[in-house]
Amino acid sequence: MEKQVAKPSSAATTQGTGKGKLSKPTSSQLNAISENIVHELHVLYTQPFTGLVDVAAKIGMKLLPPRRKITVLLVGNHSAGKSSFVNWYIEETLQKTGVAMETNQLTLVTSGKKRERLGGEATVEAFPFLKGLAKEAGIYNSIVTEVSTSRQKSFPLITFVDTPGLVDGDMKYSFDIEKSLLWLGNMADLIIVFFDPMGQALSKKSLDVIEGLQIQCGSNFHKIVYCLSKADTAGAPKDRQKVILQIVQNMCRRSAFNQVALELPTIYIPNDDPLQNTCENQIDEICDKVDTTIQSVVQHALNQFKQDSATLVQRLDETLEKETMRRNSRCNKMFFGLSILWFASSLFLMGTVAFLSFVLGSGPDSGGEGADHPLPLFEMMKEFVVSISDPEQDSFEFVMPIMWRMGKTSFNVVSAIFTFISRMTLGEGAAPYIFLVFVLGLLYVGYHFAFKQNKFLSKNELKKLRLDKEVSFLFDGSILMSASNLYLVSLFHTQTHKRIM
């Protein structure tokens, strides 16, 4: 099947400052593209009957659909600005903020069609990856989900995990906080660590947890982003530099942080007072890191989709070839089994005729008084034939020689064979029993080959698998894009949609 590759229209390739060049897509455009791609991928995986998950299940293969959102874990000491960052990002006052210990539980903040709050069990059901953590750390009563209708920035593609502030001393949590944060850090796509300039950032508990997260990330150290929050409260630039230097020095005393180049951008929640905005605010860099993570996850989902499609096509090929061979082998065995059943039935009929000829008469070769006369069996057959025949014409005169020869031949052949076998094994008197066991054995073997083979796919099922293969083959070649050409693809689809409309 020849695949046709669609090319973007000239309108999509001539946008920008230069001829034939594309303008750089904005963050909102990329987010809209990513959201559409993730949605379409999820449909391709989960669509009933023809989705990759259902098709794979038909051949005993398990596929998981890609996640529709990235997970961003927010970690920091008490009152470091984690909840304030979430409220600013979604442009909605959803999380409580303040100097007091406002966040004392794990809070998942995600987007949805309506504003609602989910409890612990509902949260675990909505986010299945939390089931393991719920069992190990016992967080059912210490986790909630806040669903917001906000669509600001990249929020439709993000689930924030706002965590309790880390403090030293006798502070007790209702769950194992360190174990939970390490577990969530392993599942998260991005970890943002907030250090405040008030000195609490250097608490032992904070550094212990952050060091554990850094070690856990290993070579994927770019997964963790550090920042100095509330930088506008740190005083003059010289004072901010001292705070940053103090934090970096304390971190570098731990070996896990010596393997990475520590950067500590200064961020704070923007306000409208120009007199207070004298500090450089690098909060947009954090947002860019979030967007970059989204694009990376989307690209990974595309690559995984292509790999799953290729693997599924290969497995379908193997299954179709295997099932075709099984079907052909099954047909051959069925034919062989039916042949054995026909032979066993014929042999049983011959033995029955011979046995009845022997019991009801003196036998064709016995040399007795009835050797030259029809046996009682044939006398009964004669009466039956004559009763249904023309009384004026003796039809038995034609039928009798044939039946006589059949009886005589069957008796002689079967008797000779099984008499010989019985003489060679158990004795001459065992011939009838050997014959019976032999016939029953043939019947069993024939029945086994004809009707007791493993089930194979029917023609309709094979046809459906071939159609599934064609669909998966189209999936395999349909998406060969990268993060750099997502904008081009979006423009092409936009132009195509306008033409259709």
PDB file of N, CA and C in Angstrom, residues 366-408:
ATOM      1  N   SER A 366     -17.243 -72.447   6.425  1.00  0.00           N
ATOM      2  CA  SER A 366     -17.230 -73.457   7.484  1.00  0.00           C
ATOM      3  C   SER A 366     -17.382 -74.862   6.952  1.00  0.00           C
ATOM      4  N   GLY A 367     -17.898 -74.987   5.718  1.00  0.00           N
ATOM      5  CA  GLY A 367     -18.019 -76.325   5.140  1.00  0.00           C
ATOM      6  C   GLY A 367     -19.175 -77.114   5.702  1.00  0.00           C
ATOM      7  N   GLY A 368     -20.028 -76.492   6.512  1.00  0.00           N
ATOM      8  CA  GLY A 368     -21.138 -77.201   7.146  1.00  0.00           C
ATOM      9  C   GLY A 368     -22.323 -77.320   6.230  1.00  0.00           C
ATOM     10  N   GLU A 369     -23.427 -77.609   6.873  1.00  0.00           N
ATOM     11  CA  GLU A 369     -24.641 -77.871   6.117  1.00  0.00           C
ATOM     12  C   GLU A 369     -25.135 -76.628   5.394  1.00  0.00           C
ATOM     13  N   GLY A 370     -24.918 -75.518   5.978  1.00  0.00           N
ATOM     14  CA  GLY A 370     -25.419 -74.278   5.381  1.00  0.00           C
ATOM     15  C   GLY A 370     -24.393 -73.550   4.550  1.00  0.00           C
ATOM     16  N   ALA A 371     -23.319 -74.268   4.131  1.00  0.00           N
ATOM     17  CA  ALA A 371     -22.262 -73.582   3.403  1.00  0.00           C
ATOM     18  C   ALA A 371     -22.715 -73.109   2.046  1.00  0.00           C
ATOM     19  N   ASP A 372     -23.615 -73.859   1.375  1.00  0.00           N
ATOM     20  CA  ASP A 372     -24.035 -73.499   0.023  1.00  0.00           C
ATOM     21  C   ASP A 372     -25.399 -72.832   0.006  1.00  0.00           C
ATOM     22  N   HIS A 373     -25.898 -72.442   1.157  1.00  0.00           N
ATOM     23  CA  HIS A 373     -27.216 -71.827   1.226  1.00  0.00           C
ATOM     24  C   HIS A 373     -27.102 -70.492   1.952  1.00  0.00           C
ATOM     25  N   PRO A 374     -28.007 -69.592   1.673  1.00  0.00           N
ATOM     26  CA  PRO A 374     -27.965 -68.297   2.366  1.00  0.00           C
ATOM     27  C   PRO A 374     -28.086 -68.466   3.865  1.00  0.00           C
ATOM     28  N   LEU A 375     -27.380 -67.590   4.601  1.00  0.00           N
ATOM     29  CA  LEU A 375     -27.439 -67.599   6.051  1.00  0.00           C
ATOM     30  C   LEU A 375     -28.755 -67.014   6.528  1.00  0.00           C
ATOM     31  N   PRO A 376     -29.144 -67.280   7.776  1.00  0.00           N
ATOM     32  CA  PRO A 376     -30.368 -66.675   8.306  1.00  0.00           C
ATOM     33  C   PRO A 376     -30.368 -65.151   8.192  1.00  0.00           C
ATOM     34  N   LEU A 377     -29.153 -64.502   8.337  1.00  0.00           N
ATOM     35  CA  LEU A 377     -29.082 -63.049   8.188  1.00  0.00           C
ATOM     36  C   LEU A 377     -29.557 -62.619   6.814  1.00  0.00           C
ATOM     37  N   PHE A 378     -29.098 -63.317   5.817  1.00  0.00           N
ATOM     38  CA  PHE A 378     -29.470 -62.958   4.459  1.00  0.00           C
ATOM     39  C   PHE A 378     -30.902 -63.362   4.146  1.00  0.00           C
ATOM     40  N   GLU A 379     -31.397 -64.385   4.823  1.00  0.00           N
ATOM     41  CA  GLU A 379     -32.805 -64.733   4.669  1.00  0.00           C
ATOM     42  C   GLU A 379     -33.688 -63.584   5.156  1.00  0.00           C
ATOM     43  N   MET A 380     -33.330 -62.952   6.294  1.00  0.00           N
ATOM     44  CA  MET A 380     -34.091 -61.814   6.788  1.00  0.00           C
ATOM     45  C   MET A 380     -33.982 -60.624   5.833  1.00  0.00           C
ATOM     46  N   MET A 381     -32.795 -60.413   5.283  1.00  0.00           N
ATOM     47  CA  MET A 381     -32.625 -59.329   4.333  1.00  0.00           C
ATOM     48  C   MET A 381     -33.439 -59.596   3.079  1.00  0.00           C
ATOM     49  N   LYS A 382     -33.502 -60.879   2.665  1.00  0.00           N
ATOM     50  CA  LYS A 382     -34.284 -61.218   1.486  1.00  0.00           C
ATOM     51  C   LYS A 382     -35.751 -60.903   1.699  1.00  0.00           C
ATOM     52  N   GLU A 383     -36.290 -61.283   2.872  1.00  0.00           N
ATOM     53  CA  GLU A 383     -37.681 -61.005   3.156  1.00  0.00           C
ATOM     54  C   GLU A 383     -37.961 -59.505   3.157  1.00  0.00           C
ATOM     55  N   PHE A 384     -37.026 -58.711   3.685  1.00  0.00           N
ATOM     56  CA  PHE A 384     -37.217 -57.255   3.695  1.00  0.00           C
ATOM     57  C   PHE A 384     -37.198 -56.680   2.291  1.00  0.00           C
ATOM     58  N   VAL A 385     -36.221 -57.136   1.484  1.00  0.00           N
ATOM     59  CA  VAL A 385     -36.114 -56.625   0.123  1.00  0.00           C
ATOM     60  C   VAL A 385     -37.330 -57.018  -0.693  1.00  0.00           C
ATOM     61  N   VAL A 386     -37.746 -58.276  -0.557  1.00  0.00           N
ATOM     62  CA  VAL A 386     -38.896 -58.750  -1.332  1.00  0.00           C
ATOM     63  C   VAL A 386     -40.155 -57.993  -0.934  1.00  0.00           C
ATOM     64  N   SER A 387     -40.292 -57.664   0.374  1.00  0.00           N
ATOM     65  CA  SER A 387     -41.503 -56.981   0.835  1.00  0.00           C
ATOM     66  C   SER A 387     -41.633 -55.588   0.248  1.00  0.00           C
ATOM     67  N   ILE A 388     -40.510 -54.961  -0.103  1.00  0.00           N
ATOM     68  CA  ILE A 388     -40.582 -53.610  -0.672  1.00  0.00           C
ATOM     69  C   ILE A 388     -40.361 -53.626  -2.175  1.00  0.00           C
ATOM     70  N   SER A 389     -40.190 -54.813  -2.747  1.00  0.00           N
ATOM     71  CA  SER A 389     -39.935 -54.917  -4.176  1.00  0.00           C
ATOM     72  C   SER A 389     -41.217 -55.308  -4.911  1.00  0.00           C
ATOM     73  N   ASP A 390     -41.076 -55.369  -6.206  1.00  0.00           N
ATOM     74  CA  ASP A 390     -42.184 -55.840  -7.048  1.00  0.00           C
ATOM     75  C   ASP A 390     -42.364 -57.330  -6.834  1.00  0.00           C
ATOM     76  N   PRO A 391     -43.556 -57.785  -6.392  1.00  0.00           N
ATOM     77  CA  PRO A 391     -43.743 -59.230  -6.132  1.00  0.00           C
ATOM     78  C   PRO A 391     -43.487 -60.091  -7.352  1.00  0.00           C
ATOM     79  N   GLU A 392     -43.720 -59.521  -8.571  1.00  0.00           N
ATOM     80  CA  GLU A 392     -43.556 -60.313  -9.779  1.00  0.00           C
ATOM     81  C   GLU A 392     -42.100 -60.417 -10.205  1.00  0.00           C
ATOM     82  N   GLN A 393     -41.224 -59.607  -9.578  1.00  0.00           N
ATOM     83  CA  GLN A 393     -39.808 -59.632  -9.947  1.00  0.00           C
ATOM     84  C   GLN A 393     -38.977 -59.859  -8.699  1.00  0.00           C
ATOM     85  N   ASP A 394     -38.171 -60.871  -8.688  1.00  0.00           N
ATOM     86  CA  ASP A 394     -37.370 -61.217  -7.514  1.00  0.00           C
ATOM     87  C   ASP A 394     -36.104 -60.386  -7.527  1.00  0.00           C
ATOM     88  N   SER A 395     -36.174 -59.237  -6.838  1.00  0.00           N
ATOM     89  CA  SER A 395     -35.004 -58.344  -6.807  1.00  0.00           C
ATOM     90  C   SER A 395     -33.865 -58.936  -6.027  1.00  0.00           C
ATOM     91  N   PHE A 396     -34.154 -59.853  -5.121  1.00  0.00           N
ATOM     92  CA  PHE A 396     -33.098 -60.429  -4.299  1.00  0.00           C
ATOM     93  C   PHE A 396     -32.104 -61.233  -5.119  1.00  0.00           C
ATOM     94  N   GLU A 397     -32.565 -61.698  -6.294  1.00  0.00           N
ATOM     95  CA  GLU A 397     -31.651 -62.468  -7.139  1.00  0.00           C
ATOM     96  C   GLU A 397     -30.471 -61.617  -7.578  1.00  0.00           C
ATOM     97  N   PHE A 398     -30.665 -60.269  -7.640  1.00  0.00           N
ATOM     98  CA  PHE A 398     -29.581 -59.371  -8.013  1.00  0.00           C
ATOM     99  C   PHE A 398     -28.782 -58.915  -6.801  1.00  0.00           C
ATOM    100  N   VAL A 399     -29.505 -58.678  -5.678  1.00  0.00           N
ATOM    101  CA  VAL A 399     -28.855 -58.162  -4.479  1.00  0.00           C
ATOM    102  C   VAL A 399     -28.060 -59.233  -3.765  1.00  0.00           C
ATOM    103  N   MET A 400     -28.558 -60.450  -3.768  1.00  0.00           N
ATOM    104  CA  MET A 400     -27.993 -61.524  -2.966  1.00  0.00           C
ATOM    105  C   MET A 400     -26.521 -61.789  -3.243  1.00  0.00           C
ATOM    106  N   PRO A 401     -26.089 -61.887  -4.476  1.00  0.00           N
ATOM    107  CA  PRO A 401     -24.656 -62.176  -4.711  1.00  0.00           C
ATOM    108  C   PRO A 401     -23.736 -61.109  -4.117  1.00  0.00           C
ATOM    109  N   ILE A 402     -24.136 -59.837  -4.217  1.00  0.00           N
ATOM    110  CA  ILE A 402     -23.289 -58.756  -3.691  1.00  0.00           C
ATOM    111  C   ILE A 402     -23.161 -58.858  -2.184  1.00  0.00           C
ATOM    112  N   MET A 403     -24.296 -59.026  -1.494  1.00  0.00           N
ATOM    113  CA  MET A 403     -24.261 -59.118  -0.037  1.00  0.00           C
ATOM    114  C   MET A 403     -23.508 -60.361   0.414  1.00  0.00           C
ATOM    115  N   TRP A 404     -23.708 -61.428  -0.352  1.00  0.00           N
ATOM    116  CA  TRP A 404     -23.001 -62.664   0.008  1.00  0.00           C
ATOM    117  C   TRP A 404     -21.496 -62.472  -0.088  1.00  0.00           C
ATOM    118  N   ARG A 405     -21.046 -61.809  -1.153  1.00  0.00           N
ATOM    119  CA  ARG A 405     -19.603 -61.602  -1.330  1.00  0.00           C
ATOM    120  C   ARG A 405     -19.043 -60.668  -0.263  1.00  0.00           C
ATOM    121  N   MET A 406     -19.832 -59.640   0.102  1.00  0.00           N
ATOM    122  CA  MET A 406     -19.365 -58.723   1.157  1.00  0.00           C
ATOM    123  C   MET A 406     -19.191 -59.457   2.478  1.00  0.00           C
ATOM    124  N   GLY A 407     -20.206 -60.247   2.826  1.00  0.00           N
ATOM    125  CA  GLY A 407     -20.103 -60.996   4.077  1.00  0.00           C
ATOM    126  C   GLY A 407     -18.948 -61.956   4.071  1.00  0.00           C
ATOM    127  N   LYS A 408     -18.788 -62.666   2.948  1.00  0.00           N
ATOM    128  CA  LYS A 408     -17.722 -63.652   2.857  1.00  0.00           C
ATOM    129  C   LYS A 408     -16.341 -63.008   2.911  1.00  0.00           C
TER     130      LYS A 408
END
